[in-house]
Amino acid sequence: MTRIFSGVKPTGHLTLGNYLGAVRQWVAADQEPDEALFCVVDLHALTVEHEPARLRRLSRQAATLLLASGLDPERCTLFVQSNVDEHTRLAYLLECTATDGELRRMIQYKEKAAKAQAAGDGVRLSLLTYPVLMAADILAYGTQEVPVGEDQRQHVELTRDLAVRFNQRYGHTFTVPRATHPTVAARVMDLQEPTSKMGKSHESGAGIVYLLDEPEVVRKKVMRAVTDSGDGGVVYDREARPGVANLLDVLAACTGGEPGELAGGYQGYGSLKRDVADAVVELLRPVRERHAELAADPAEVERVLRAGAGRARELARPVVDRAYAAIGLLGR
């Protein structure tokens, strides 16, 4: 079996993009006993300004939604990052392995730092170093595969580089992981800005479908989705027609079709949007219903997370202890 690690950051409410691009694949293909670990990476949310109470609330909600989406604690390990100390223990060793230049070349750092500076905000040091914490998340478990979106590929490549460098300098310690990507809807775009990823924390939220949106809200957002100017009809072309292509990608992911073939069945945008809205509402209906059941029993969710953290510690501690010994630190 192949060990898998992936995580979701609780910086906002989980979206359709999170579900289609990652969570659904975790549920369908990536769960195996002792071999799949899924994590709410709450420490990563500290790289930007946040409200402590909101972070706790979003972390619990994210964990509950992962369970509602179908992650089975009998088949995988689900936990919260900050509950397992091995992540931060290993992160410092990897900071001592990484270079300043490597981290400043990270595309997400450049983009987020520039945005913060333009807004007159300070840039936290953790924004620069969090790819190393992400590497620790992955390497602590002997991970072989990391299911990620295309925007995270650079971070997995850094993880691979750090694992190889550490192994060469201090002796073989880490498994070198590889990134894997879903073939359809790996990157769902904002319905109002179809050249931008559907993120969790856009200011307006008008182009973002959240997993807990009511059906009428979902329909309104989809029907107001930006399409493309011109009289070319419904054509799948991500470069020239990003708005229509995004809708077709979503429809394909919801129905199991192929975006280019689906395009041939539509003469106008209105019918396409209606079908996309119907498909998204039906896709999310069982998730919303199961979330309501789980939210009514928070003690059970807490039990699952405690058990998951215990199992994660058992897996990570031997790896991190080996890394401490390899780099020259005294045992404890």
C-alpha positions as YAML, in Angstrom:
chain: A
units: angstrom
residues:
- id: 1
  name: MET
  ca: [0.00, 0.00, 0.00]
- id: 2
  name: THR
  ca: [1.01, 3.63, -0.59]
- id: 3
  name: ARG
  ca: [1.10, 6.13, 2.27]
- id: 4
  name: ILE
  ca: [-0.70, 9.38, 1.49]
- id: 5
  name: PHE
  ca: [-0.75, 12.70, 3.34]
- id: 6
  name: SER
  ca: [-2.81, 15.75, 2.51]
- id: 7
  name: GLY
  ca: [-4.29, 18.65, 4.39]
- id: 8
  name: VAL
  ca: [-6.68, 21.56, 4.28]
- id: 9
  name: LYS
  ca: [-6.01, 25.00, 5.72]
- id: 10
  name: PRO
  ca: [-8.81, 26.54, 7.86]
- id: 11
  name: THR
  ca: [-8.44, 30.11, 6.64]
- id: 12
  name: GLY
  ca: [-12.05, 30.21, 5.46]
- id: 13
  name: HIS
  ca: [-15.08, 28.03, 4.83]
- id: 14
  name: LEU
  ca: [-14.41, 25.04, 2.58]
- id: 15
  name: THR
  ca: [-15.48, 25.51, -1.02]
- id: 16
  name: LEU
  ca: [-16.63, 23.59, -4.06]
- id: 17
  name: GLY
  ca: [-13.07, 23.94, -5.32]
- id: 18
  name: ASN
  ca: [-11.72, 22.20, -2.21]
- id: 19
  name: TYR
  ca: [-14.27, 19.42, -2.62]
- id: 20
  name: LEU
  ca: [-13.85, 18.76, -6.35]
- id: 21
  name: GLY
  ca: [-10.13, 19.42, -6.42]
- id: 22
  name: ALA
  ca: [-9.15, 17.36, -3.38]
- id: 23
  name: VAL
  ca: [-11.63, 16.06, -0.82]
- id: 24
  name: ARG
  ca: [-13.74, 13.94, -3.16]
- id: 25
  name: GLN
  ca: [-10.66, 12.15, -4.44]
- id: 26
  name: TRP
  ca: [-9.50, 11.52, -0.88]
- id: 27
  name: VAL
  ca: [-12.82, 9.86, -0.15]
- id: 28
  name: ALA
  ca: [-13.07, 7.87, -3.38]
- id: 29
  name: ALA
  ca: [-9.55, 6.61, -3.85]
- id: 30
  name: ASP
  ca: [-7.13, 7.55, -1.13]
- id: 31
  name: GLN
  ca: [-8.42, 5.96, 2.09]
- id: 32
  name: GLU
  ca: [-6.58, 2.89, 3.40]
- id: 33
  name: PRO
  ca: [-6.04, 1.71, 6.99]
- id: 34
  name: ASP
  ca: [-2.86, 3.22, 8.49]
- id: 35
  name: GLU
  ca: [-1.76, 4.46, 5.08]
- id: 36
  name: ALA
  ca: [-3.81, 7.64, 4.50]
- id: 37
  name: LEU
  ca: [-3.51, 10.70, 6.73]
- id: 38
  name: PHE
  ca: [-5.68, 13.80, 6.34]
- id: 39
  name: CYS
  ca: [-4.99, 16.87, 8.40]
- id: 40
  name: VAL
  ca: [-6.54, 20.23, 9.24]
- id: 41
  name: VAL
  ca: [-3.35, 22.29, 9.00]
- id: 42
  name: ASP
  ca: [-4.27, 24.99, 11.48]
- id: 43
  name: LEU
  ca: [-0.67, 26.13, 12.06]
- id: 44
  name: HIS
  ca: [-0.52, 27.26, 8.44]
- id: 45
  name: ALA
  ca: [-3.42, 29.60, 9.11]
- id: 46
  name: LEU
  ca: [-1.21, 31.63, 11.45]
- id: 47
  name: THR
  ca: [0.82, 33.04, 8.55]
- id: 48
  name: VAL
  ca: [-1.76, 35.82, 8.10]
- id: 49
  name: GLU
  ca: [-3.84, 38.01, 10.39]
- id: 50
  name: HIS
  ca: [-6.56, 35.95, 12.08]
- id: 51
  name: GLU
  ca: [-9.05, 35.90, 14.94]
- id: 52
  name: PRO
  ca: [-8.32, 33.06, 17.41]
- id: 53
  name: ALA
  ca: [-11.97, 32.19, 18.03]
- id: 54
  name: ARG
  ca: [-12.71, 32.11, 14.30]
- id: 55
  name: LEU
  ca: [-9.70, 29.89, 13.65]
- id: 56
  name: ARG
  ca: [-10.91, 27.38, 16.24]
- id: 57
  name: ARG
  ca: [-14.40, 27.46, 14.77]
- id: 58
  name: LEU
  ca: [-13.18, 27.01, 11.19]
- id: 59
  name: SER
  ca: [-10.85, 24.19, 12.23]
- id: 60
  name: ARG
  ca: [-13.72, 22.26, 13.81]
- id: 61
  name: GLN
  ca: [-15.93, 22.98, 10.83]
- id: 62
  name: ALA
  ca: [-13.28, 21.78, 8.38]
- id: 63
  name: ALA
  ca: [-12.84, 18.52, 10.28]
- id: 64
  name: THR
  ca: [-16.60, 18.03, 10.44]
- id: 65
  name: LEU
  ca: [-16.96, 18.67, 6.70]
- id: 66
  name: LEU
  ca: [-14.21, 16.18, 5.90]
- id: 67
  name: LEU
  ca: [-16.13, 13.55, 7.84]
- id: 68
  name: ALA
  ca: [-19.39, 14.65, 6.22]
- id: 69
  name: SER
  ca: [-17.79, 14.29, 2.79]
- id: 70
  name: GLY
  ca: [-17.05, 10.65, 3.49]
- id: 71
  name: LEU
  ca: [-13.68, 10.33, 5.18]
- id: 72
  name: ASP
  ca: [-14.00, 7.27, 7.40]
- id: 73
  name: PRO
  ca: [-11.94, 7.29, 10.63]
- id: 74
  name: GLU
  ca: [-11.95, 3.49, 10.50]
- id: 75
  name: ARG
  ca: [-10.14, 3.62, 7.14]
- id: 76
  name: CYS
  ca: [-7.89, 6.67, 7.49]
- id: 77
  name: THR
  ca: [-6.33, 8.98, 10.07]
- id: 78
  name: LEU
  ca: [-7.95, 12.40, 10.46]
- id: 79
  name: PHE
  ca: [-6.41, 14.89, 12.88]
- id: 80
  name: VAL
  ca: [-5.53, 18.53, 13.57]
- id: 81
  name: GLN
  ca: [-1.93, 19.54, 12.88]
- id: 82
  name: SER
  ca: [-1.30, 21.49, 16.09]
- id: 83
  name: ASN
  ca: [-2.24, 18.42, 18.16]
- id: 84
  name: VAL
  ca: [0.84, 16.55, 16.93]
- id: 85
  name: ASP
  ca: [4.10, 18.16, 18.13]
- id: 86
  name: GLU
  ca: [6.24, 16.24, 15.65]
- id: 87
  name: HIS
  ca: [5.27, 18.69, 12.90]
- id: 88
  name: THR
  ca: [6.95, 21.64, 14.60]
- id: 89
  name: ARG
  ca: [9.83, 19.51, 15.92]
- id: 90
  name: LEU
  ca: [10.73, 18.47, 12.41]
- id: 91
  name: ALA
  ca: [10.07, 21.86, 10.82]
- id: 92
  name: TYR
  ca: [13.07, 23.44, 12.58]
- id: 93
  name: LEU
  ca: [15.43, 20.71, 11.35]
- id: 94
  name: LEU
  ca: [14.19, 21.33, 7.81]
- id: 95
  name: GLU
  ca: [14.60, 25.09, 8.23]
- id: 96
  name: CYS
  ca: [18.24, 24.25, 8.97]
- id: 97
  name: THR
  ca: [18.33, 22.30, 5.69]
- id: 98
  name: ALA
  ca: [16.53, 24.79, 3.43]
- id: 99
  name: THR
  ca: [18.01, 28.03, 2.09]
- id: 100
  name: ASP
  ca: [16.67, 31.57, 2.11]
- id: 101
  name: GLY
  ca: [16.81, 31.69, -1.68]
- id: 102
  name: GLU
  ca: [14.68, 28.56, -2.07]
- id: 103
  name: LEU
  ca: [11.92, 29.96, 0.07]
- id: 104
  name: ARG
  ca: [11.92, 33.41, -1.51]
- id: 105
  name: ARG
  ca: [11.47, 31.78, -4.92]
- id: 106
  name: MET
  ca: [8.16, 30.23, -3.85]
- id: 107
  name: ILE
  ca: [5.46, 31.71, -6.09]
- id: 108
  name: GLN
  ca: [2.83, 31.84, -3.35]
- id: 109
  name: TYR
  ca: [5.20, 33.74, -1.06]
- id: 110
  name: LYS
  ca: [5.90, 36.31, -3.76]
- id: 111
  name: GLU
  ca: [2.20, 36.79, -4.50]
- id: 112
  name: LYS
  ca: [0.99, 36.93, -0.90]
- id: 113
  name: ALA
  ca: [3.87, 39.13, 0.28]
- id: 114
  name: ALA
  ca: [3.27, 41.57, -2.56]
- id: 115
  name: LYS
  ca: [-0.45, 41.70, -1.74]
- id: 116
  name: ALA
  ca: [0.25, 42.32, 1.94]
- id: 117
  name: GLN
  ca: [2.77, 45.05, 1.18]
- id: 118
  name: ALA
  ca: [0.38, 46.74, -1.25]
- id: 119
  name: ALA
  ca: [-2.22, 46.83, 1.50]
- id: 120
  name: GLY
  ca: [0.28, 48.38, 3.90]
- id: 121
  name: ASP
  ca: [0.46, 45.27, 6.07]
- id: 122
  name: GLY
  ca: [3.54, 43.61, 7.45]
- id: 123
  name: VAL
  ca: [4.68, 40.26, 6.04]
- id: 124
  name: ARG
  ca: [5.04, 37.62, 8.72]
- id: 125
  name: LEU
  ca: [8.20, 35.54, 8.74]
- id: 126
  name: SER
  ca: [6.01, 32.43, 8.90]
- id: 127
  name: LEU
  ca: [4.68, 33.26, 5.44]
- id: 128
  name: LEU
  ca: [8.21, 32.77, 4.14]
- id: 129
  name: THR
  ca: [8.91, 29.59, 6.12]
- id: 130
  name: TYR
  ca: [5.57, 27.79, 5.98]
- id: 131
  name: PRO
  ca: [6.59, 25.67, 2.95]
- id: 132
  name: VAL
  ca: [9.17, 24.11, 5.28]
- id: 133
  name: LEU
  ca: [6.43, 23.32, 7.80]
- id: 134
  name: MET
  ca: [4.46, 21.80, 4.94]
- id: 135
  name: ALA
  ca: [7.51, 19.68, 4.12]
- id: 136
  name: ALA
  ca: [7.62, 18.55, 7.74]
- id: 137
  name: ASP
  ca: [3.93, 17.65, 7.58]
- id: 138
  name: ILE
  ca: [4.68, 15.34, 4.67]
- id: 139
  name: LEU
  ca: [8.06, 13.88, 5.62]
- id: 140
  name: ALA
  ca: [7.15, 13.06, 9.23]
- id: 141
  name: TYR
  ca: [4.98, 10.18, 8.07]
- id: 142
  name: GLY
  ca: [7.12, 8.53, 5.42]
- id: 143
  name: THR
  ca: [4.63, 9.82, 2.88]
- id: 144
  name: GLN
  ca: [4.91, 8.45, -0.65]
- id: 145
  name: GLU
  ca: [2.13, 10.38, -2.41]
- id: 146
  name: VAL
  ca: [0.75, 13.88, -1.80]
- id: 147
  name: PRO
  ca: [-2.56, 14.64, -3.55]
- id: 148
  name: VAL
  ca: [-2.40, 18.38, -4.27]
- id: 149
  name: GLY
  ca: [-3.67, 20.97, -6.67]
- id: 150
  name: GLU
  ca: [-1.38, 22.37, -9.34]
- id: 151
  name: ASP
  ca: [-0.75, 25.49, -7.22]
- id: 152
  name: GLN
  ca: [0.95, 23.36, -4.56]
- id: 153
  name: ARG
  ca: [3.25, 21.44, -6.89]
- id: 154
  name: GLN
  ca: [6.17, 23.80, -6.19]
- id: 155
  name: HIS
  ca: [5.88, 23.13, -2.46]
- id: 156
  name: VAL
  ca: [6.00, 19.37, -2.99]
- id: 157
  name: GLU
  ca: [9.07, 19.82, -5.16]
- id: 158
  name: LEU
  ca: [10.72, 21.74, -2.31]
- id: 159
  name: THR
  ca: [9.78, 18.89, 0.03]
- id: 160
  name: ARG
  ca: [11.46, 16.42, -2.31]
- id: 161
  name: ASP
  ca: [14.59, 18.59, -2.50]
- id: 162
  name: LEU
  ca: [14.82, 18.88, 1.29]
- id: 163
  name: ALA
  ca: [14.35, 15.14, 1.77]
- id: 164
  name: VAL
  ca: [17.09, 14.32, -0.74]
- id: 165
  name: ARG
  ca: [19.47, 16.93, 0.73]
- id: 166
  name: PHE
  ca: [18.91, 15.75, 4.31]
- id: 167
  name: ASN
  ca: [19.41, 12.12, 3.30]
- id: 168
  name: GLN
  ca: [22.64, 12.93, 1.46]
- id: 169
  name: ARG
  ca: [24.10, 14.99, 4.32]
- id: 170
  name: TYR
  ca: [23.02, 12.96, 7.33]
- id: 171
  name: GLY
  ca: [22.13, 9.50, 6.12]
- id: 172
  name: HIS
  ca: [18.93, 8.06, 4.73]
- id: 173
  name: THR
  ca: [16.07, 9.28, 6.94]
- id: 174
  name: PHE
  ca: [13.13, 10.38, 4.78]
- id: 175
  name: THR
  ca: [11.03, 8.85, 2.05]
- id: 176
  name: VAL
  ca: [11.07, 11.14, -1.01]
- id: 177
  name: PRO
  ca: [7.39, 11.81, -1.87]
- id: 178
  name: ARG
  ca: [5.72, 12.58, -5.19]
- id: 179
  name: ALA
  ca: [2.77, 14.82, -6.00]
- id: 180
  name: THR
  ca: [-0.39, 13.39, -7.54]
- id: 181
  name: HIS
  ca: [-3.20, 15.38, -9.20]
- id: 182
  name: PRO
  ca: [-6.82, 14.61, -10.10]
- id: 183
  name: THR
  ca: [-7.47, 14.69, -13.84]
- id: 184
  name: VAL
  ca: [-10.70, 16.74, -13.84]
- id: 185
  name: ALA
  ca: [-11.49, 19.96, -11.96]
- id: 186
  name: ALA
  ca: [-8.14, 19.95, -10.20]
- id: 187
  name: ARG
  ca: [-8.40, 23.71, -10.06]
- id: 188
  name: VAL
  ca: [-11.91, 25.15, -9.92]
- id: 189
  name: MET
  ca: [-11.90, 28.87, -10.67]
- id: 190
  name: ASP
  ca: [-13.80, 31.76, -9.12]
- id: 191
  name: LEU
  ca: [-17.20, 32.19, -10.80]
- id: 192
  name: GLN
  ca: [-16.72, 35.96, -10.95]
- id: 193
  name: GLU
  ca: [-13.01, 35.91, -11.78]
- id: 194
  name: PRO
  ca: [-12.51, 32.76, -13.86]
- id: 195
  name: THR
  ca: [-8.79, 33.33, -14.25]
- id: 196
  name: SER
  ca: [-8.36, 33.11, -10.45]
- id: 197
  name: LYS
  ca: [-8.59, 30.04, -8.26]
- id: 198
  name: MET
  ca: [-11.76, 29.61, -6.19]
- id: 199
  name: GLY
  ca: [-10.19, 30.46, -2.82]
- id: 200
  name: LYS
  ca: [-11.68, 30.33, 0.66]
- id: 201
  name: SER
  ca: [-11.23, 33.95, 1.66]
- id: 202
  name: HIS
  ca: [-12.09, 36.32, -1.21]
- id: 203
  name: GLU
  ca: [-13.56, 39.52, 0.19]
- id: 204
  name: SER
  ca: [-16.96, 39.37, -1.55]
- id: 205
  name: GLY
  ca: [-17.48, 35.62, -1.87]
- id: 206
  name: ALA
  ca: [-19.76, 36.24, -4.85]
- id: 207
  name: GLY
  ca: [-17.82, 33.86, -7.07]
- id: 208
  name: ILE
  ca: [-17.25, 31.18, -4.42]
- id: 209
  name: VAL
  ca: [-19.58, 28.26, -3.76]
- id: 210
  name: TYR
  ca: [-19.13, 27.17, -0.14]
- id: 211
  name: LEU
  ca: [-19.98, 23.61, 0.86]
- id: 212
  name: LEU
  ca: [-22.53, 24.83, 3.38]
- id: 213
  name: ASP
  ca: [-24.26, 27.32, 1.07]
- id: 214
  name: GLU
  ca: [-28.02, 26.81, 0.89]
- id: 215
  name: PRO
  ca: [-29.28, 25.51, -2.50]
- id: 216
  name: GLU
  ca: [-30.83, 28.85, -3.47]
- id: 217
  name: VAL
  ca: [-27.53, 30.60, -2.74]
- id: 218
  name: VAL
  ca: [-25.65, 28.08, -4.91]
- id: 219
  name: ARG
  ca: [-28.10, 28.62, -7.77]
- id: 220
  name: LYS
  ca: [-27.82, 32.40, -7.54]
- id: 221
  name: LYS
  ca: [-24.00, 32.31, -7.62]
- id: 222
  name: VAL
  ca: [-23.87, 29.93, -10.58]
- id: 223
  name: MET
  ca: [-26.50, 31.82, -12.58]
- id: 224
  name: ARG
  ca: [-24.51, 35.03, -12.04]
- id: 225
  name: ALA
  ca: [-21.23, 33.42, -13.09]
- id: 226
  name: VAL
  ca: [-19.13, 35.44, -15.52]
- id: 227
  name: THR
  ca: [-19.07, 34.01, -19.02]
- id: 228
  name: ASP
  ca: [-17.15, 35.28, -22.02]
- id: 229
  name: SER
  ca: [-17.94, 37.99, -24.54]
- id: 230
  name: GLY
  ca: [-18.47, 37.18, -28.19]
- id: 231
  name: ASP
  ca: [-20.80, 34.97, -30.20]
- id: 232
  name: GLY
  ca: [-18.71, 31.82, -30.23]
- id: 233
  name: GLY
  ca: [-21.30, 29.78, -28.36]
- id: 234
  name: VAL
  ca: [-20.47, 27.21, -25.73]
- id: 235
  name: VAL
  ca: [-16.91, 26.09, -26.46]
- id: 236
  name: TYR
  ca: [-14.37, 24.50, -24.13]
- id: 237
  name: ASP
  ca: [-11.25, 26.68, -24.38]
- id: 238
  name: ARG
  ca: [-9.50, 27.49, -21.12]
- id: 239
  name: GLU
  ca: [-7.30, 30.18, -22.64]
- id: 240
  name: ALA
  ca: [-9.80, 32.06, -24.82]
- id: 241
  name: ARG
  ca: [-13.04, 31.24, -22.93]
- id: 242
  name: PRO
  ca: [-12.10, 30.78, -19.25]
- id: 243
  name: GLY
  ca: [-15.57, 31.50, -17.85]
- id: 244
  name: VAL
  ca: [-17.37, 28.92, -19.96]
- id: 245
  name: ALA
  ca: [-14.51, 26.45, -19.54]
- id: 246
  name: ASN
  ca: [-14.77, 26.74, -15.77]
- id: 247
  name: LEU
  ca: [-18.51, 25.98, -15.84]
- id: 248
  name: LEU
  ca: [-17.89, 22.99, -18.10]
- id: 249
  name: ASP
  ca: [-15.13, 21.74, -15.80]
- id: 250
  name: VAL
  ca: [-17.47, 21.93, -12.82]
- id: 251
  name: LEU
  ca: [-20.27, 20.18, -14.71]
- id: 252
  name: ALA
  ca: [-17.89, 17.46, -15.87]
- id: 253
  name: ALA
  ca: [-16.62, 16.90, -12.34]
- id: 254
  name: CYS
  ca: [-20.16, 16.70, -10.96]
- id: 255
  name: THR
  ca: [-21.57, 14.39, -13.64]
- id: 256
  name: GLY
  ca: [-18.56, 12.34, -14.72]
- id: 257
  name: GLY
  ca: [-18.58, 13.76, -18.25]
- id: 258
  name: GLU
  ca: [-15.80, 15.23, -20.36]
- id: 259
  name: PRO
  ca: [-15.77, 19.05, -20.66]
- id: 260
  name: GLY
  ca: [-15.22, 19.24, -24.41]
- id: 261
  name: GLU
  ca: [-17.96, 16.74, -25.16]
- id: 262
  name: LEU
  ca: [-20.41, 18.42, -22.78]
- id: 263
  name: ALA
  ca: [-19.93, 21.74, -24.58]
- id: 264
  name: GLY
  ca: [-21.52, 20.30, -27.72]
- id: 265
  name: GLY
  ca: [-24.82, 19.82, -25.93]
- id: 266
  name: TYR
  ca: [-25.46, 23.52, -25.33]
- id: 267
  name: GLN
  ca: [-26.51, 26.37, -27.58]
- id: 268
  name: GLY
  ca: [-26.42, 29.09, -24.92]
- id: 269
  name: TYR
  ca: [-25.08, 30.02, -21.53]
- id: 270
  name: GLY
  ca: [-28.41, 30.00, -19.70]
- id: 271
  name: SER
  ca: [-29.10, 26.29, -20.06]
- id: 272
  name: LEU
  ca: [-25.48, 25.49, -19.21]
- id: 273
  name: LYS
  ca: [-25.67, 27.52, -16.01]
- id: 274
  name: ARG
  ca: [-28.95, 25.89, -14.99]
- id: 275
  name: ASP
  ca: [-27.49, 22.42, -15.45]
- id: 276
  name: VAL
  ca: [-24.34, 23.37, -13.54]
- id: 277
  name: ALA
  ca: [-26.42, 24.79, -10.68]
- id: 278
  name: ASP
  ca: [-28.59, 21.65, -10.51]
- id: 279
  name: ALA
  ca: [-25.54, 19.40, -10.57]
- id: 280
  name: VAL
  ca: [-23.74, 21.31, -7.82]
- id: 281
  name: VAL
  ca: [-26.81, 21.42, -5.56]
- id: 282
  name: GLU
  ca: [-27.30, 17.67, -5.87]
- id: 283
  name: LEU
  ca: [-23.60, 16.96, -5.38]
- id: 284
  name: LEU
  ca: [-23.47, 18.95, -2.14]
- id: 285
  name: ARG
  ca: [-26.86, 17.88, -0.72]
- id: 286
  name: PRO
  ca: [-25.60, 14.74, 1.12]
- id: 287
  name: VAL
  ca: [-22.55, 16.61, 2.42]
- id: 288
  name: ARG
  ca: [-24.73, 19.35, 3.93]
- id: 289
  name: GLU
  ca: [-27.14, 16.82, 5.43]
- id: 290
  name: ARG
  ca: [-24.38, 14.73, 6.99]
- id: 291
  name: HIS
  ca: [-22.65, 17.87, 8.29]
- id: 292
  name: ALA
  ca: [-25.84, 18.86, 10.12]
- id: 293
  name: GLU
  ca: [-25.93, 15.43, 11.80]
- id: 294
  name: LEU
  ca: [-22.30, 15.60, 12.87]
- id: 295
  name: ALA
  ca: [-22.53, 19.21, 14.05]
- id: 296
  name: ALA
  ca: [-25.29, 18.10, 16.40]
- id: 297
  name: ASP
  ca: [-22.82, 15.69, 18.07]
- id: 298
  name: PRO
  ca: [-19.56, 17.66, 18.50]
- id: 299
  name: ALA
  ca: [-18.28, 15.23, 21.14]
- id: 300
  name: GLU
  ca: [-18.05, 12.51, 18.50]
- id: 301
  name: VAL
  ca: [-16.05, 14.75, 16.17]
- id: 302
  name: GLU
  ca: [-13.68, 15.58, 19.04]
- id: 303
  name: ARG
  ca: [-13.29, 11.87, 19.80]
- id: 304
  name: VAL
  ca: [-12.36, 11.16, 16.19]
- id: 305
  name: LEU
  ca: [-9.79, 13.97, 16.16]
- id: 306
  name: ARG
  ca: [-8.20, 12.86, 19.46]
- id: 307
  name: ALA
  ca: [-7.91, 9.29, 18.23]
- id: 308
  name: GLY
  ca: [-6.49, 10.50, 14.92]
- id: 309
  name: ALA
  ca: [-3.88, 12.66, 16.64]
- id: 310
  name: GLY
  ca: [-2.81, 9.72, 18.79]
- id: 311
  name: ARG
  ca: [-2.36, 7.51, 15.75]
- id: 312
  name: ALA
  ca: [-0.49, 10.28, 13.90]
- id: 313
  name: ARG
  ca: [1.94, 10.69, 16.80]
- id: 314
  name: GLU
  ca: [2.68, 6.97, 16.79]
- id: 315
  name: LEU
  ca: [3.56, 7.12, 13.10]
- id: 316
  name: ALA
  ca: [5.53, 10.37, 13.15]
- id: 317
  name: ARG
  ca: [7.57, 10.10, 16.34]
- id: 318
  name: PRO
  ca: [9.99, 7.37, 15.18]
- id: 319
  name: VAL
  ca: [10.68, 9.25, 11.94]
- id: 320
  name: VAL
  ca: [11.31, 12.56, 13.69]
- id: 321
  name: ASP
  ca: [13.43, 10.92, 16.39]
- id: 322
  name: ARG
  ca: [15.60, 9.37, 13.66]
- id: 323
  name: ALA
  ca: [15.99, 12.80, 12.06]
- id: 324
  name: TYR
  ca: [17.10, 14.31, 15.38]
- id: 325
  name: ALA
  ca: [19.69, 11.58, 15.85]
- id: 326
  name: ALA
  ca: [20.87, 11.81, 12.24]
- id: 327
  name: ILE
  ca: [21.48, 15.55, 12.38]
- id: 328
  name: GLY
  ca: [23.54, 15.21, 15.56]
- id: 329
  name: LEU
  ca: [21.19, 16.05, 18.42]
- id: 330
  name: LEU
  ca: [21.22, 14.14, 21.70]
- id: 331
  name: GLY
  ca: [18.33, 11.78, 22.32]
- id: 332
  name: ARG
  ca: [15.73, 12.33, 24.98]
...
